[in-house]
Coordinates of C-alpha atoms in Angstrom, one line a residue:
Chain I
M1 CA -51.1 -4.3 -5.1
S2 CA -47.6 -2.3 -6.0
N3 CA -46.1 -3.7 -2.6
L4 CA -46.6 -7.3 -3.8
T5 CA -43.8 -7.7 -6.3
D6 CA -41.7 -5.9 -3.4
L7 CA -41.7 -9.5 -1.4
T8 CA -39.5 -12.1 -1.3
M9 CA -40.1 -15.8 -2.6
A10 CA -39.9 -17.3 0.4
E11 CA -42.6 -14.3 1.9
A12 CA -44.8 -14.5 -1.4
R13 CA -45.1 -18.6 -0.7
D14 CA -45.8 -18.1 2.7
G15 CA -48.4 -15.4 1.7
L16 CA -49.8 -17.5 -0.3
R17 CA -50.1 -20.4 2.2
A18 CA -51.8 -18.4 4.3
K19 CA -54.6 -17.1 0.9
D20 CA -53.1 -13.3 1.7
F21 CA -53.6 -13.2 -1.8
S22 CA -54.0 -15.8 -3.9
A23 CA -51.1 -16.8 -7.3
V24 CA -53.5 -14.3 -10.0
D25 CA -53.1 -11.4 -8.0
L26 CA -49.3 -12.0 -7.5
T27 CA -49.2 -12.5 -10.6
K28 CA -51.2 -9.7 -11.9
A29 CA -49.4 -7.0 -10.2
H30 CA -46.2 -8.4 -11.4
L31 CA -47.2 -7.6 -14.9
E32 CA -48.6 -4.3 -14.5
A33 CA -44.2 -3.7 -13.0
I34 CA -43.7 -5.4 -16.2
E35 CA -45.8 -2.7 -18.3
G36 CA -44.2 0.3 -15.9
A37 CA -40.8 -0.9 -17.3
G38 CA -40.1 -1.1 -21.3
A39 CA -36.9 1.7 -20.2
L40 CA -35.4 -1.3 -19.2
N41 CA -35.9 -3.6 -22.2
C42 CA -35.5 -6.6 -19.7
F43 CA -37.8 -8.6 -21.8
V44 CA -37.5 -9.7 -25.3
T45 CA -40.6 -11.8 -25.0
N46 CA -43.5 -11.0 -22.9
T47 CA -46.3 -13.6 -21.9
P48 CA -48.6 -12.5 -19.8
D49 CA -52.3 -14.2 -21.1
L50 CA -50.2 -17.8 -20.8
A51 CA -48.7 -16.3 -17.1
L52 CA -52.2 -15.5 -16.0
E53 CA -53.6 -19.1 -17.2
R54 CA -51.0 -20.6 -15.3
A55 CA -52.0 -17.9 -12.6
A56 CA -55.4 -19.6 -12.3
Q57 CA -54.4 -23.1 -12.3
S58 CA -51.5 -22.3 -9.6
D59 CA -54.3 -21.4 -7.4
N60 CA -56.5 -24.2 -8.1
R61 CA -54.2 -26.2 -6.9
I62 CA -53.6 -24.5 -3.4
G63 CA -57.1 -24.6 -2.7
S64 CA -57.1 -28.7 -3.3
G65 CA -53.9 -29.0 -1.2
E66 CA -51.4 -29.6 -3.6
S67 CA -48.9 -27.0 -3.7
G68 CA -45.4 -28.5 -5.4
S69 CA -42.0 -25.7 -4.3
M70 CA -42.4 -22.6 -6.5
E71 CA -46.3 -22.8 -6.6
G72 CA -47.2 -19.1 -8.1
M73 CA -44.3 -17.8 -8.4
P74 CA -43.4 -14.8 -11.5
I75 CA -40.4 -16.0 -12.4
A76 CA -38.3 -14.9 -15.6
V77 CA -36.5 -17.3 -18.1
K78 CA -33.7 -16.5 -19.8
D79 CA -34.3 -16.7 -23.3
L80 CA -31.6 -19.4 -24.4
F81 CA -34.0 -21.7 -22.0
C82 CA -35.8 -24.0 -25.1
T83 CA -39.8 -23.1 -24.2
R84 CA -43.1 -24.4 -25.7
D85 CA -45.1 -22.7 -28.1
V86 CA -42.7 -19.3 -26.8
Q87 CA -40.6 -17.9 -29.3
T88 CA -36.6 -18.8 -27.9
T89 CA -33.7 -16.4 -29.8
A90 CA -30.4 -16.4 -28.2
S91 CA -31.5 -12.7 -28.3
S92 CA -29.6 -13.5 -31.5
H93 CA -30.8 -12.7 -35.5
I94 CA -30.2 -16.1 -36.5
L95 CA -32.7 -17.5 -34.1
Q96 CA -35.3 -14.9 -34.5
G97 CA -39.1 -16.7 -35.3
F98 CA -37.8 -20.3 -33.6
T99 CA -40.7 -21.7 -31.2
P100 CA -39.1 -24.6 -29.7
T101 CA -42.3 -27.5 -29.9
Y102 CA -40.1 -28.2 -26.6
E103 CA -39.3 -27.5 -22.8
S104 CA -36.1 -27.3 -21.4
T105 CA -36.0 -29.5 -18.5
V106 CA -35.0 -26.9 -16.0
S107 CA -37.9 -24.8 -17.0
Q108 CA -39.9 -28.0 -16.7
N109 CA -38.9 -28.8 -13.2
L110 CA -40.3 -25.0 -12.8
I111 CA -43.4 -25.3 -13.9
D112 CA -43.7 -28.8 -12.3
D113 CA -43.1 -27.6 -9.5
G114 CA -45.9 -24.4 -9.8
A115 CA -43.8 -21.9 -10.9
I116 CA -45.1 -18.5 -13.4
M117 CA -43.6 -17.1 -16.3
L118 CA -43.6 -14.3 -17.0
G119 CA -41.4 -13.9 -20.2
K120 CA -37.6 -14.2 -21.8
T121 CA -35.7 -12.6 -20.2
N122 CA -32.9 -10.5 -22.8
L123 CA -29.2 -11.3 -22.7
D124 CA -26.0 -10.8 -24.4
E125 CA -26.4 -12.7 -28.1
F126 CA -25.5 -16.5 -27.2
A127 CA -24.7 -15.6 -24.1
M128 CA -21.4 -14.7 -24.9
G129 CA -20.9 -11.0 -23.1
S130 CA -20.7 -9.1 -19.9
S131 CA -22.4 -6.6 -20.6
N132 CA -25.7 -7.4 -22.2
E133 CA -24.8 -5.1 -25.4
T134 CA -24.7 -7.8 -27.7
S135 CA -28.1 -8.6 -28.0
Y136 CA -29.6 -8.2 -31.5
F137 CA -32.4 -6.9 -29.3
E138 CA -30.6 -3.6 -27.9
P139 CA -28.9 -3.9 -24.6
V140 CA -30.7 -3.8 -21.1
V141 CA -30.7 -1.2 -19.0
N142 CA -29.4 -1.7 -14.8
P143 CA -32.7 -0.2 -12.9
W144 CA -29.1 1.3 -10.9
R145 CA -28.0 4.5 -11.1
R146 CA -24.8 5.9 -9.6
E147 CA -26.1 8.7 -7.5
G148 CA -27.1 12.2 -9.0
D149 CA -25.8 11.3 -12.5
D150 CA -28.3 9.4 -14.7
T151 CA -25.9 7.3 -16.9
P152 CA -27.3 3.9 -18.7
L153 CA -25.4 1.0 -16.4
V154 CA -24.8 -2.2 -17.8
P155 CA -26.9 -4.6 -15.6
G156 CA -23.9 -6.7 -16.9
G157 CA -24.2 -9.7 -18.4
S158 CA -24.7 -12.5 -19.7
S159 CA -27.7 -13.1 -17.8
G160 CA -28.7 -8.9 -17.8
G161 CA -32.2 -9.0 -18.7
S162 CA -32.7 -11.8 -16.1
S163 CA -30.5 -9.8 -13.2
A164 CA -32.5 -6.9 -13.5
S165 CA -36.1 -8.1 -13.7
V166 CA -35.4 -9.5 -10.1
A167 CA -33.7 -5.9 -9.2
A168 CA -36.4 -3.8 -10.6
R169 CA -38.8 -6.1 -8.5
L170 CA -40.4 -7.3 -12.3
C171 CA -39.8 -11.3 -10.7
V172 CA -39.5 -13.2 -8.0
G173 CA -36.1 -14.6 -9.6
A174 CA -35.3 -15.5 -12.2
T175 CA -33.0 -18.2 -14.2
G176 CA -30.0 -17.9 -15.4
T177 CA -27.0 -18.9 -17.0
D178 CA -23.0 -19.3 -17.0
T179 CA -20.2 -19.7 -18.7
G180 CA -17.8 -17.7 -17.7
G181 CA -19.7 -16.5 -14.9
S182 CA -22.7 -15.0 -16.5
I183 CA -25.0 -15.6 -13.3
R184 CA -23.4 -14.4 -10.8
Q185 CA -21.2 -11.2 -12.1
P186 CA -24.9 -9.3 -14.0
A187 CA -25.9 -10.7 -9.9
A188 CA -22.8 -8.4 -8.3
F189 CA -24.1 -5.4 -10.9
T190 CA -27.3 -5.4 -9.9
G191 CA -27.4 -6.0 -5.9
I192 CA -28.7 -9.3 -6.2
V193 CA -27.6 -13.2 -5.5
G194 CA -26.9 -16.1 -8.1
V195 CA -26.1 -19.1 -8.3
K196 CA -23.4 -21.6 -10.8
P197 CA -24.9 -24.7 -9.2
T198 CA -21.3 -27.9 -10.2
Y199 CA -21.6 -29.0 -13.0
G200 CA -23.4 -31.5 -14.0
R201 CA -26.3 -30.4 -11.3
C202 CA -29.0 -28.7 -13.6
S203 CA -29.5 -30.2 -17.0
R204 CA -28.1 -29.0 -19.6
W205 CA -30.7 -30.4 -22.5
G206 CA -32.8 -27.8 -24.2
I207 CA -30.6 -24.6 -23.3
V208 CA -29.1 -23.3 -26.2
A209 CA -25.5 -24.3 -26.4
F210 CA -22.9 -21.3 -25.9
A211 CA -19.9 -23.8 -24.9
S212 CA -21.2 -26.9 -22.9
S213 CA -18.7 -28.4 -20.8
L214 CA -18.7 -25.1 -19.3
D215 CA -22.6 -24.7 -19.2
Q216 CA -25.0 -24.7 -16.3
A217 CA -28.1 -23.1 -15.8
G218 CA -28.6 -21.2 -12.1
P219 CA -31.0 -19.3 -9.8
M220 CA -31.3 -15.4 -9.6
T221 CA -32.9 -14.2 -6.8
R222 CA -33.5 -11.1 -4.1
T223 CA -31.7 -13.5 -0.8
V224 CA -30.1 -16.3 -0.3
R225 CA -32.8 -18.4 1.0
D226 CA -34.7 -17.8 -2.5
A227 CA -32.0 -19.3 -3.8
A228 CA -31.7 -22.6 -2.3
I229 CA -35.7 -23.0 -2.5
M230 CA -35.2 -21.4 -6.9
L231 CA -32.3 -23.9 -7.2
G232 CA -33.9 -26.8 -5.5
S233 CA -36.6 -26.7 -8.0
M234 CA -34.2 -26.5 -11.4
A235 CA -31.5 -29.0 -10.0
S236 CA -32.5 -32.5 -11.7
Y237 CA -31.1 -36.0 -13.1
D238 CA -31.7 -35.6 -16.7
P239 CA -30.7 -38.9 -18.9
K240 CA -31.8 -36.9 -21.7
D241 CA -28.4 -34.5 -21.4
S242 CA -25.7 -37.4 -20.8
T243 CA -23.5 -35.1 -18.3
S244 CA -25.8 -34.8 -15.8
I245 CA -25.0 -35.7 -12.9
D246 CA -27.4 -38.6 -11.3
R247 CA -26.8 -37.6 -6.9
D248 CA -30.7 -36.6 -5.3
V249 CA -30.9 -33.2 -4.9
P250 CA -31.1 -32.5 -0.8
N251 CA -32.7 -29.1 0.5
Y252 CA -30.9 -26.1 0.8
E253 CA -33.1 -24.5 2.3
A254 CA -32.6 -26.3 5.6
E255 CA -28.9 -25.1 5.1
L256 CA -29.7 -21.4 6.2
G257 CA -29.0 -20.9 9.5
K258 CA -27.2 -23.4 10.2
D259 CA -23.5 -23.4 12.1
V260 CA -20.5 -22.1 10.5
R261 CA -17.8 -22.2 13.2
G262 CA -14.9 -24.1 12.4
L263 CA -15.7 -24.1 9.0
K264 CA -12.3 -23.2 7.5
I265 CA -12.5 -20.2 4.2
G266 CA -10.0 -19.8 1.9
I267 CA -8.6 -16.4 1.0
P268 CA -6.6 -17.0 -2.3
T269 CA -3.9 -14.1 -2.8
E270 CA -4.2 -14.5 -6.8
Y271 CA -7.0 -12.4 -6.8
R272 CA -5.4 -9.5 -5.9
V273 CA -5.3 -8.2 -8.9
D274 CA -3.2 -5.5 -9.7
G275 CA -5.9 -1.9 -10.0
M276 CA -8.5 -3.9 -7.9
D277 CA -10.6 -1.1 -6.9
P278 CA -9.7 -0.4 -3.3
E279 CA -13.3 -0.2 -1.9
I280 CA -13.7 -4.1 -3.5
E281 CA -10.9 -4.3 -1.9
K282 CA -11.9 -3.2 1.1
L283 CA -15.3 -5.5 0.7
W284 CA -13.8 -8.1 0.5
S285 CA -11.4 -7.8 4.3
S286 CA -14.8 -7.3 5.6
G287 CA -16.5 -10.2 4.1
A288 CA -13.6 -12.3 6.0
D289 CA -14.0 -10.6 8.9
W290 CA -18.3 -11.7 8.5
L291 CA -17.3 -15.4 8.6
R292 CA -15.0 -15.1 11.1
D293 CA -17.0 -13.7 13.7
A294 CA -19.4 -16.2 12.8
G295 CA -16.8 -18.5 13.6
A296 CA -15.2 -19.9 10.8
E297 CA -11.4 -19.7 9.8
I298 CA -9.5 -17.4 7.5
V299 CA -6.8 -19.3 5.3
D300 CA -4.9 -18.0 3.1
I301 CA -4.7 -19.8 -0.2
S302 CA -2.4 -19.9 -3.3
L303 CA -4.3 -20.7 -6.1
P304 CA -1.3 -19.9 -8.3
H305 CA -2.7 -20.9 -12.3
T306 CA -5.5 -17.8 -12.1
K307 CA -3.9 -15.9 -14.8
Y308 CA -4.0 -18.2 -17.2
A309 CA -7.9 -19.2 -16.1
L310 CA -9.3 -15.5 -18.5
P311 CA -7.1 -16.6 -21.6
A312 CA -7.8 -20.8 -21.5
Y313 CA -11.2 -19.8 -21.4
Y314 CA -11.2 -17.4 -24.4
I315 CA -9.6 -20.6 -26.2
I316 CA -11.8 -23.5 -24.6
A317 CA -15.1 -21.2 -25.2
P318 CA -15.2 -20.3 -28.6
A319 CA -14.0 -23.9 -29.7
E320 CA -17.4 -25.3 -28.1
A321 CA -18.8 -22.1 -29.4
S322 CA -17.2 -22.9 -33.0
S323 CA -19.2 -26.6 -33.0
N324 CA -23.0 -26.1 -31.1
L325 CA -23.3 -23.1 -33.4
A326 CA -22.4 -24.4 -37.2
R327 CA -26.5 -25.7 -36.7
Y328 CA -27.5 -22.3 -37.2
D329 CA -27.3 -23.1 -41.2
G330 CA -30.1 -20.9 -42.6
V331 CA -31.8 -24.3 -43.3
K332 CA -33.7 -26.5 -39.8
Y333 CA -34.8 -23.1 -38.3
G334 CA -34.2 -19.2 -37.3
L335 CA -33.3 -17.0 -40.3
R336 CA -32.8 -17.7 -43.8
V337 CA -30.5 -15.1 -46.4
S338 CA -30.8 -16.7 -49.9
E339 CA -31.0 -15.4 -53.8
S340 CA -33.2 -17.4 -56.1
D341 CA -29.7 -19.1 -57.8
D342 CA -27.2 -19.2 -54.8
D343 CA -25.8 -22.8 -54.1
I344 CA -26.2 -24.4 -50.5
T345 CA -22.4 -22.5 -49.5
E346 CA -23.5 -19.1 -50.5
L347 CA -26.4 -20.0 -48.5
Y348 CA -24.6 -21.2 -45.3
E349 CA -22.7 -18.2 -45.7
K350 CA -25.1 -14.9 -46.5
T351 CA -27.2 -16.3 -43.4
R352 CA -24.7 -17.1 -41.1
A353 CA -22.8 -13.1 -42.1
E354 CA -26.7 -11.6 -41.4
G355 CA -27.8 -13.5 -38.7
F356 CA -24.4 -13.6 -36.5
G357 CA -23.7 -10.3 -34.3
T358 CA -19.8 -9.3 -34.6
E359 CA -19.1 -10.4 -31.4
V360 CA -20.8 -14.1 -32.4
K361 CA -18.8 -13.7 -35.3
R362 CA -15.2 -12.9 -33.7
R363 CA -15.5 -15.7 -31.9
V364 CA -16.9 -18.8 -33.9
L365 CA -14.1 -17.4 -36.4
I366 CA -11.4 -17.9 -33.0
G367 CA -12.8 -20.8 -32.6
T368 CA -12.4 -22.1 -36.2
Y369 CA -8.9 -20.6 -36.1
V370 CA -8.3 -22.8 -32.8
L371 CA -9.7 -26.0 -33.7
S372 CA -8.0 -25.2 -37.2
A373 CA -5.2 -28.2 -38.3
G374 CA -2.2 -27.0 -37.9
Y375 CA -3.7 -25.8 -34.9
Y376 CA -5.6 -27.7 -33.1
D377 CA -2.5 -28.9 -30.5
A378 CA -0.9 -24.9 -29.9
Y379 CA -4.2 -23.9 -29.5
Y380 CA -7.3 -26.3 -28.4
I381 CA -5.2 -29.0 -26.1
K382 CA -2.8 -26.4 -24.1
A383 CA -5.6 -24.8 -22.8
Q384 CA -7.0 -28.1 -22.0
K385 CA -3.9 -29.2 -20.4
V386 CA -4.2 -25.2 -18.0
R387 CA -7.9 -26.0 -17.6
S388 CA -6.0 -29.3 -15.9
L389 CA -3.9 -27.0 -13.7
I390 CA -6.5 -25.1 -12.4
A391 CA -8.6 -27.3 -12.0
Q392 CA -6.0 -29.3 -9.2
D393 CA -5.4 -25.7 -8.1
F394 CA -8.9 -25.4 -6.4
T395 CA -8.7 -29.3 -6.3
N396 CA -5.3 -28.6 -3.6
V397 CA -6.4 -25.7 -1.4
F398 CA -10.2 -28.0 -0.8
D399 CA -8.1 -31.0 0.9
K400 CA -7.4 -27.3 3.1
V401 CA -10.4 -25.3 3.3
D402 CA -13.8 -25.8 3.2
A403 CA -15.0 -23.0 1.1
I404 CA -13.2 -20.0 -1.1
L405 CA -14.2 -16.1 -0.6
T406 CA -13.0 -13.7 -3.5
P407 CA -14.8 -10.3 -4.9
T408 CA -16.8 -11.4 -7.7
T409 CA -16.1 -8.4 -9.9
P410 CA -13.2 -6.0 -10.1
S411 CA -15.8 -3.2 -10.6
A412 CA -18.8 -1.9 -10.2
A413 CA -21.6 -1.7 -13.1
F414 CA -20.1 0.7 -16.0
G415 CA -21.7 2.6 -18.3
I416 CA -23.4 1.2 -21.3
G417 CA -20.5 1.7 -24.4
D418 CA -18.1 2.0 -22.4
R419 CA -16.2 -1.0 -22.5
T420 CA -17.2 -2.0 -26.1
D421 CA -14.5 -0.5 -28.0
D422 CA -11.5 -3.3 -26.7
P423 CA -13.2 -6.8 -26.6
I424 CA -9.9 -7.7 -24.4
S425 CA -11.4 -5.1 -20.9
M426 CA -14.3 -6.3 -22.2
Y427 CA -14.1 -10.4 -21.1
L428 CA -11.3 -9.1 -18.2
N429 CA -15.1 -8.8 -16.5
D430 CA -15.3 -12.5 -15.7
V431 CA -11.2 -12.7 -14.5
F432 CA -12.4 -14.4 -9.6
T433 CA -15.7 -15.7 -12.1
V434 CA -14.0 -18.1 -14.9
T435 CA -12.5 -20.2 -13.3
V436 CA -14.4 -21.8 -11.5
N437 CA -16.5 -22.8 -15.2
L438 CA -13.0 -24.1 -15.5
A439 CA -12.9 -26.4 -13.0
G440 CA -16.6 -27.4 -12.9
L441 CA -17.1 -25.8 -9.5
P442 CA -20.3 -24.2 -7.7
G443 CA -20.0 -20.3 -6.9
I444 CA -22.5 -17.7 -5.5
S445 CA -22.5 -14.1 -5.6
I446 CA -24.1 -12.2 -2.6
P447 CA -24.9 -8.4 -2.2
A448 CA -23.3 -7.3 0.3
G449 CA -22.4 -3.3 -0.2
L450 CA -22.5 -0.2 -2.1
D451 CA -19.5 1.6 -3.8
A452 CA -19.3 5.3 -2.8
N453 CA -21.8 6.1 -6.0
G454 CA -24.1 3.6 -4.5
L455 CA -23.6 1.1 -7.3
P456 CA -23.9 -2.4 -5.5
L457 CA -20.9 -4.9 -5.1
G458 CA -21.2 -8.9 -4.7
L459 CA -18.8 -11.2 -2.8
Q460 CA -18.0 -14.9 -4.2
L461 CA -18.3 -18.0 -2.4
I462 CA -17.0 -21.2 -4.2
G463 CA -17.7 -24.1 -2.8
R464 CA -16.1 -28.6 -3.8
A465 CA -18.4 -29.8 -6.6
F466 CA -21.6 -31.0 -5.4
D467 CA -21.4 -28.7 -1.7
E468 CA -23.9 -26.2 -3.1
Q469 CA -25.4 -27.0 0.2
T470 CA -22.0 -24.8 2.7
L471 CA -22.6 -22.5 -0.2
F472 CA -25.7 -21.7 0.7
R473 CA -24.8 -22.5 4.8
L474 CA -22.2 -19.7 4.7
G475 CA -23.6 -17.5 2.4
S476 CA -26.9 -17.2 4.3
V477 CA -23.7 -16.0 7.1
V478 CA -22.6 -13.0 4.9
E479 CA -26.7 -11.7 3.9
Q480 CA -27.3 -10.6 7.1
A481 CA -23.6 -10.0 8.1
A482 CA -23.6 -7.6 5.3
A483 CA -27.5 -6.5 5.5
F484 CA -27.6 -5.2 2.2
K485 CA -31.6 -3.5 2.0
A486 CA -30.5 -1.0 -1.1
S487 CA -32.8 -1.3 -3.5
P488 CA -32.6 0.7 -7.3
V489 CA -34.7 3.8 -7.2
N490 CA -37.7 3.6 -9.3
W491 CA -36.7 6.2 -12.1
W492 CA -37.9 3.3 -14.9
S493 CA -42.1 4.1 -14.4
A494 CA -42.0 7.4 -15.4
A495 CA -39.5 6.4 -18.6
S496 CA -41.2 3.7 -20.5
Chain D
M1 CA 1.8 -16.0 -34.0
S2 CA -0.6 -13.4 -36.4
V3 CA -3.1 -13.7 -38.6
D4 CA -3.3 -11.9 -42.2
I5 CA -6.2 -10.9 -44.4
Q6 CA -6.2 -14.3 -46.3
T7 CA -5.7 -16.4 -43.4
V8 CA -9.0 -14.9 -42.0
R9 CA -10.6 -14.5 -45.1
R10 CA -9.9 -18.2 -44.9
I11 CA -11.0 -18.8 -41.7
A12 CA -14.3 -17.8 -42.7
K13 CA -14.6 -19.7 -45.1
L14 CA -13.9 -22.7 -43.5
A15 CA -16.5 -21.0 -40.4
R16 CA -19.5 -20.5 -43.7
I17 CA -19.7 -16.9 -43.2
Q18 CA -19.8 -14.9 -45.9
V19 CA -17.0 -11.9 -45.3
S20 CA -16.3 -8.5 -47.3
E21 CA -14.8 -9.3 -50.8
N22 CA -12.4 -5.8 -49.7
D23 CA -9.4 -6.1 -47.9
A24 CA -10.3 -2.6 -46.0
D25 CA -13.4 -3.5 -44.4
L26 CA -11.5 -6.9 -42.8
E27 CA -8.3 -5.3 -41.6
S28 CA -10.2 -3.9 -38.0
M29 CA -11.8 -7.6 -37.6
T30 CA -8.0 -9.3 -37.9
T31 CA -6.7 -6.5 -35.8
E32 CA -8.5 -7.6 -33.5
L33 CA -8.1 -11.2 -34.1
N34 CA -4.6 -10.9 -33.6
A35 CA -5.1 -8.9 -30.1
I36 CA -7.1 -11.8 -28.3
L37 CA -5.0 -14.0 -29.6
N38 CA -1.9 -12.7 -28.7
W39 CA -3.3 -12.2 -25.5
V40 CA -3.9 -16.3 -25.6
E41 CA -0.2 -17.1 -26.2
Q42 CA 0.7 -16.2 -22.3
L43 CA -0.5 -19.5 -22.1
E44 CA 3.2 -20.7 -23.5
E45 CA 3.9 -20.0 -20.2
V46 CA 3.1 -22.3 -18.9
D47 CA 5.0 -26.0 -17.8
T48 CA 1.9 -28.9 -19.4
S49 CA 4.3 -31.2 -19.9
N50 CA 3.1 -34.5 -17.9
V51 CA -0.2 -33.0 -17.9
S52 CA -3.4 -34.3 -19.1
P53 CA -5.7 -32.2 -21.2
M54 CA -9.4 -31.9 -18.9
K55 CA -11.5 -33.1 -21.7
S56 CA -14.8 -32.6 -19.5
A57 CA -16.0 -30.8 -16.8
V58 CA -16.5 -33.7 -13.9
E59 CA -15.7 -37.1 -14.0
T60 CA -17.7 -39.1 -14.7
S61 CA -18.0 -42.6 -17.0
L62 CA -21.2 -41.8 -19.6
F63 CA -23.5 -43.9 -18.2
Q64 CA -25.6 -47.2 -21.5
R65 CA -28.8 -46.9 -22.0
A66 CA -30.3 -50.3 -24.2
D67 CA -30.4 -49.4 -27.6
K68 CA -33.6 -48.7 -29.2
V69 CA -36.5 -46.4 -29.8
T70 CA -37.1 -44.0 -26.9
D71 CA -38.6 -41.1 -28.7
G72 CA -38.8 -39.9 -32.3
G73 CA -42.1 -39.9 -34.9
Y74 CA -42.8 -36.8 -35.5
P75 CA -41.9 -35.3 -38.6
E76 CA -43.8 -32.3 -38.4
K77 CA -42.5 -30.9 -35.2
I78 CA -39.1 -31.2 -36.4
V79 CA -39.2 -29.5 -39.3
K80 CA -41.8 -26.7 -38.2
N81 CA -39.5 -24.4 -37.7
A82 CA -37.7 -24.5 -41.0
P83 CA -37.9 -21.4 -42.7
R84 CA -38.9 -24.0 -46.0
A85 CA -40.3 -27.2 -46.0
Q86 CA -41.7 -29.5 -47.7
D87 CA -43.6 -32.6 -47.6
N88 CA -41.8 -33.4 -44.1
M89 CA -39.0 -32.4 -45.3
F90 CA -36.1 -29.7 -45.1
V91 CA -36.0 -27.8 -48.3
V92 CA -33.0 -26.7 -50.1
P93 CA -31.2 -25.6 -52.6
R94 CA -29.9 -28.4 -55.6
V95 CA -26.9 -29.4 -54.3
V96 CA -26.8 -32.8 -57.5
E97 CA -26.7 -32.4 -60.9

């Protein structure tokens, strides 16, 4: 039955409809794959019993003709989404043991449409990181390796457990969240598709908050079609999230295969950064050629404030994080560290000192500093003004183009431990993705080729707000032209 | 602008994170924070006169709902994950003598 794990979501849907196999068969095949993949460390919590129970219910619905759009699909859920009665940690010691009494809107939407959760995936602590190395539960290992080289590589981050589990065929799709690139960068590092929707498209309710004006949930899958199916389920208007937008969810899957002739695609000059990997530059021009061959028009554009996006982000995101993470106090949930004679301030300080990891503390301290009296205007307001200029750059070019094509990342996946000594070199991973979060726009990463070491590389398409349809239409063209069929060689079953 | 060890102590106090009493233990943290602050200060190059700060990712006005209670009435769920709770209340060290 192991071939069931090679099916895409669309193929699995067809197989279930044709009764070639049951939802229980499909779930069991993936649970077996997970059992054999301990060496990848993709999951913080496994939920096999719950999965089999839901799969049996799914088979009943299929039998009575009541299938939802995600019926019987075995998926993984990033451990940042609160799941009722299932531990939710954000990969932080401070939330270890936290078992929500409620379900996030996005994961509830997936359940309502018939999806089956296999477990909760590992991530950078509170989604702060680009390599999954800040997790309290140890790093995730990328299923991909360089050819002839056993060096363990990072799966990207923060949605590293989700990206690795989709690439390793442990699930048909996974949820991710993206604050500065946390869906698209790991998707590129593992050869899968990742979508960061427009801010407000998916509800943030029940997702552990990192930086509320930037966070957005999205799908991670092996094909563009699967991402379209899964986003259609995740997206909704939700009155419980005041930044959720009341707009109908279009049929994204219907966009695939539609004509792209006449669409204008911008190539931003400022994304040609110094020291860019020549293989990535070559892939980027191939991407432009593929879209041109399909009848789109390629246009050079300028996004002049691009270089200021990361510095602005590293003021805004830590500022919001320092406020959001104030709730972890040793009183309401999770870890509590105190001696019997401690006062309440000591309880707070000891709990947070022990409960937060190094990167989280670094960002909380930066955020506290830039929001503190005397520095608020110089840092925080200044960064918000620069954010306006970055958003304005996009508004200006979207008068002339329908989408923008860029590389997703400046490099392929790197080795575990290679970049942990220098926070800024780690932050630079998000140089091509972070602008999209600041402007609130949708972006998609599509696996487009392999580098000389046999590692996957991704291309990113950026669209107008609430125009995910065009991204799916163009993404499907890039996917077909790239004809990316590579998958990681399974070394982990023997190692687990 | 750069921060010294005393400033790092003050920020850590504001953030309610206990740090070592030994200054030497805070040196690497101070160096890292300064590296990040020096890096973000390149924003000073950008002319932002007459630019409004962007406070929200989408231009939308918050909707208003009727002022009615729509949720609640389950204190046992609220305290379920508390490390210490009693009679549906959170337990904290004495704060009033």
